[in-house]
Coordinates of C-alpha atoms in Angstrom, one line a residue:
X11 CA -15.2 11.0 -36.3
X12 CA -14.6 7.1 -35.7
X13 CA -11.1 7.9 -34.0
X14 CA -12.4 10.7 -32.0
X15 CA -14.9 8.4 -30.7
X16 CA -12.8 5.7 -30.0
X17 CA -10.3 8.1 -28.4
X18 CA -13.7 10.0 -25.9
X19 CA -14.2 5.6 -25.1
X20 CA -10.5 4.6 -23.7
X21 CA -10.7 8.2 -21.8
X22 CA -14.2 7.4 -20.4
X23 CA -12.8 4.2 -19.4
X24 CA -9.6 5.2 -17.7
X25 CA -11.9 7.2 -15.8
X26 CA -14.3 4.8 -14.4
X27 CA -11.6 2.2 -13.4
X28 CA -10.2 5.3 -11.4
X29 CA -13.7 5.5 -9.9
X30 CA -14.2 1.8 -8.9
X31 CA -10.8 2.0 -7.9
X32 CA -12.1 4.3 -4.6
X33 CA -15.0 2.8 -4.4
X34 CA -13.7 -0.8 -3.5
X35 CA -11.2 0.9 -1.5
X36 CA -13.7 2.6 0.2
X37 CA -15.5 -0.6 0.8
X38 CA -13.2 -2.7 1.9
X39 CA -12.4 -0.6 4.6
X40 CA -14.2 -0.3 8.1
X41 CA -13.6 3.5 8.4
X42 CA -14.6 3.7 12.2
X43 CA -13.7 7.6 12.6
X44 CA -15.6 8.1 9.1
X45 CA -13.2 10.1 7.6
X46 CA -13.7 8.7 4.2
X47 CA -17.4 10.3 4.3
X48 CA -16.5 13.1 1.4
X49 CA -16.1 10.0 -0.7
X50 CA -19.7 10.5 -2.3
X51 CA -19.9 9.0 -5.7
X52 CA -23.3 10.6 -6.3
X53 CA -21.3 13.3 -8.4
X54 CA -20.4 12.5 -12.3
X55 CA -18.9 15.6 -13.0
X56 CA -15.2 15.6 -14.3
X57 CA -12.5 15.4 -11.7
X58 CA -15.0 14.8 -8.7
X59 CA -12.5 12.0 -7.3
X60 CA -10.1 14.1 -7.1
X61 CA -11.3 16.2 -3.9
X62 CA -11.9 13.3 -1.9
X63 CA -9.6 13.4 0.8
X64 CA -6.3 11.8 0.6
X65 CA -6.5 11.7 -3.3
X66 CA -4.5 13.1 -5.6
X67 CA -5.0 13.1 -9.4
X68 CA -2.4 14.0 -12.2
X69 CA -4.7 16.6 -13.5
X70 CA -7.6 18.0 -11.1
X71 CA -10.4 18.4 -13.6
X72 CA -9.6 14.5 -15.0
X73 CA -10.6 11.1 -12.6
X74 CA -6.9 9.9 -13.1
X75 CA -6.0 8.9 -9.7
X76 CA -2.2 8.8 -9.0
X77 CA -1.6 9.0 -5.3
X78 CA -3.5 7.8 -2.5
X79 CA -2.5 9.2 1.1
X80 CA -4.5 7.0 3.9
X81 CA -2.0 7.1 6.6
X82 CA -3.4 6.9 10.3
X83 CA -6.7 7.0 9.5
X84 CA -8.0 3.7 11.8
X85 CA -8.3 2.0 8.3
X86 CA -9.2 -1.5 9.7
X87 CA -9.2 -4.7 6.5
X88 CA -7.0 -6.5 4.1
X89 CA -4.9 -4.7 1.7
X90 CA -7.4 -3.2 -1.1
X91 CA -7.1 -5.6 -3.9
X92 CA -9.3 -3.1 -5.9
X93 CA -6.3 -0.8 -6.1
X94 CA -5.4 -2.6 -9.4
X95 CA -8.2 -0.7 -11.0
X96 CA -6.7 2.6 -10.4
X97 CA -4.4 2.3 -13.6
X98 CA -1.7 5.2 -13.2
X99 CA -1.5 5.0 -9.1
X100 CA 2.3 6.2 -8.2
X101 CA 2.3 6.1 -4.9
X102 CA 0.2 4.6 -2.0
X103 CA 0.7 5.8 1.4
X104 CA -1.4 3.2 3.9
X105 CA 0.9 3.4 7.1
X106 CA -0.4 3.9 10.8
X107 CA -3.7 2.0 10.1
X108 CA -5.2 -1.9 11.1
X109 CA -4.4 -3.5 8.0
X110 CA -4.6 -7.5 7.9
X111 CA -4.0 -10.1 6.1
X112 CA -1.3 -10.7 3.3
X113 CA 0.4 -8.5 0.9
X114 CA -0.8 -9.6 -2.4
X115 CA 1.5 -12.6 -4.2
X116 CA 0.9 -10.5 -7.2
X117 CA 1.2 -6.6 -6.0
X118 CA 3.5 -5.8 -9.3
X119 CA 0.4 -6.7 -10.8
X120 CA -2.0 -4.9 -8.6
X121 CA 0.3 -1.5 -8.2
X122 CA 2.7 -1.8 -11.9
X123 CA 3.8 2.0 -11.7
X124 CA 3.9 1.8 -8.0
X125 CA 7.1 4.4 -7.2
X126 CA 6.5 4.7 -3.5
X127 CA 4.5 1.8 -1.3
X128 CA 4.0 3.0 2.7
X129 CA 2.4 0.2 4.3
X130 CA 4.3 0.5 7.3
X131 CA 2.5 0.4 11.0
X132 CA -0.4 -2.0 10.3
X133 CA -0.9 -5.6 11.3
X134 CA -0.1 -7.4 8.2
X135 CA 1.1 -10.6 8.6
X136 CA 2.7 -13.5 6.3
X137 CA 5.9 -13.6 4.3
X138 CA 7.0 -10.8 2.0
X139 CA 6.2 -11.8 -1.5
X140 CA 9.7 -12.5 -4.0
X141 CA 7.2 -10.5 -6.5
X142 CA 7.5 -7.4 -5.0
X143 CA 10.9 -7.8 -7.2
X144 CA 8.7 -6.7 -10.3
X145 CA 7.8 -3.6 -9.1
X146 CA 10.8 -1.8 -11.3
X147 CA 9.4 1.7 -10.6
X148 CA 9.7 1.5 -7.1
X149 CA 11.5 3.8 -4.9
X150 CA 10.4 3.6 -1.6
X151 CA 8.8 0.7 -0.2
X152 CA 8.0 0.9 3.7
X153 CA 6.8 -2.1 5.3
X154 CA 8.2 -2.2 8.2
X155 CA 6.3 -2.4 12.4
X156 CA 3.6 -5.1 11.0
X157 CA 3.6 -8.8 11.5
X158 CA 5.8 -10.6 8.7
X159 CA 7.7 -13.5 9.0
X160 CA 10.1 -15.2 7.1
X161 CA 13.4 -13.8 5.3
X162 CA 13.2 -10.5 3.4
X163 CA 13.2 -11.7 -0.1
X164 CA 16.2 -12.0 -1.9
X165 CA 14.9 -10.7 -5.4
X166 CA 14.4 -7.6 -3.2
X167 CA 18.1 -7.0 -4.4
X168 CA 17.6 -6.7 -8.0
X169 CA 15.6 -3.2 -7.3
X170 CA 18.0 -1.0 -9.0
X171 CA 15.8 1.9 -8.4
X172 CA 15.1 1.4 -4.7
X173 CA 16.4 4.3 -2.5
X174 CA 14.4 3.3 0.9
X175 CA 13.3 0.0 1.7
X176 CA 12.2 -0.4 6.1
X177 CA 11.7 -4.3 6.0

């Protein structure tokens, strides 16, 4: 009984991360065209998250998000640092929106399982950080039409499973 209980506790926490996960996305984002307006949180029942536009889960009747597709959507803020809390996220497609601000110093951190990154056509500006190195899963990692400057990191190099990089 204990074990079953403990096991119904991790599940019932992986699950809530997933739903904080959207809802600081959701609120660090001025969502001018309000397209993110299905993202009601009102609902508790299991799997709910997973019809909110742009979200994909790894099972539709679980809140286990692992891919969020937000491209060209007039997204306007800083990269959602709240991301970290959705725990199995694979991929996150952001391109074509008003992004600002810096990519996270510590996005291997924020997105660990990260196997494809699109944050291509925004306005994010600064250097590229050396930790994007750490991000071993990745695959494809767009970042290219925003506002960087500096060199492309050279640890960039030691992705051994990177098939499409757009600096």
């Amino acid at each position: 009984m204990l074990i079953i209980l403990a096991c119904f506790a991790v599940s019932s926490y992986a699950v809530q991360t997933d739903v904080d996960c959207l809802r600081s996305v959701k609120e660090s984002f001025e969502d001018p065209e309000q397209l993110l307006s299905s993202w009601d949180f009102n609902n508790n029942a299991e799997g709910f998250i997973c019809r909110f536009t742009g979200v994909e889960c790894g099972n539709p009747d679980e809140n286990n998000v692992i891919n969020i597709h937000l491209s060209d959507m007039g997204l306007r803020g800083p990269f959602p640092i709240g991301i970290k809390n959705c725990t199995s996220l694979q991929e996150l497609h952001l391109s074509g929106n008003r992004l600002t601000g810096q990519i996270p110093s510590n996005i291997a951190d924020v997105i660990p399982y990260g196997v494809t990154i699109d944050l291509s056509k925004n306005n994010l500006s600064g250097s590229i950080p050396p930790s994007i190195a750490n991000l071993s899963f990745i695959r494809v990692l767009r970042l290219n039409n925003n506002q960087f400057t500096g060199q492309i990191p050279p640890e960039l190099s030691e992705l051994y499973n990177l098939q499409e990089f757009s600096p």
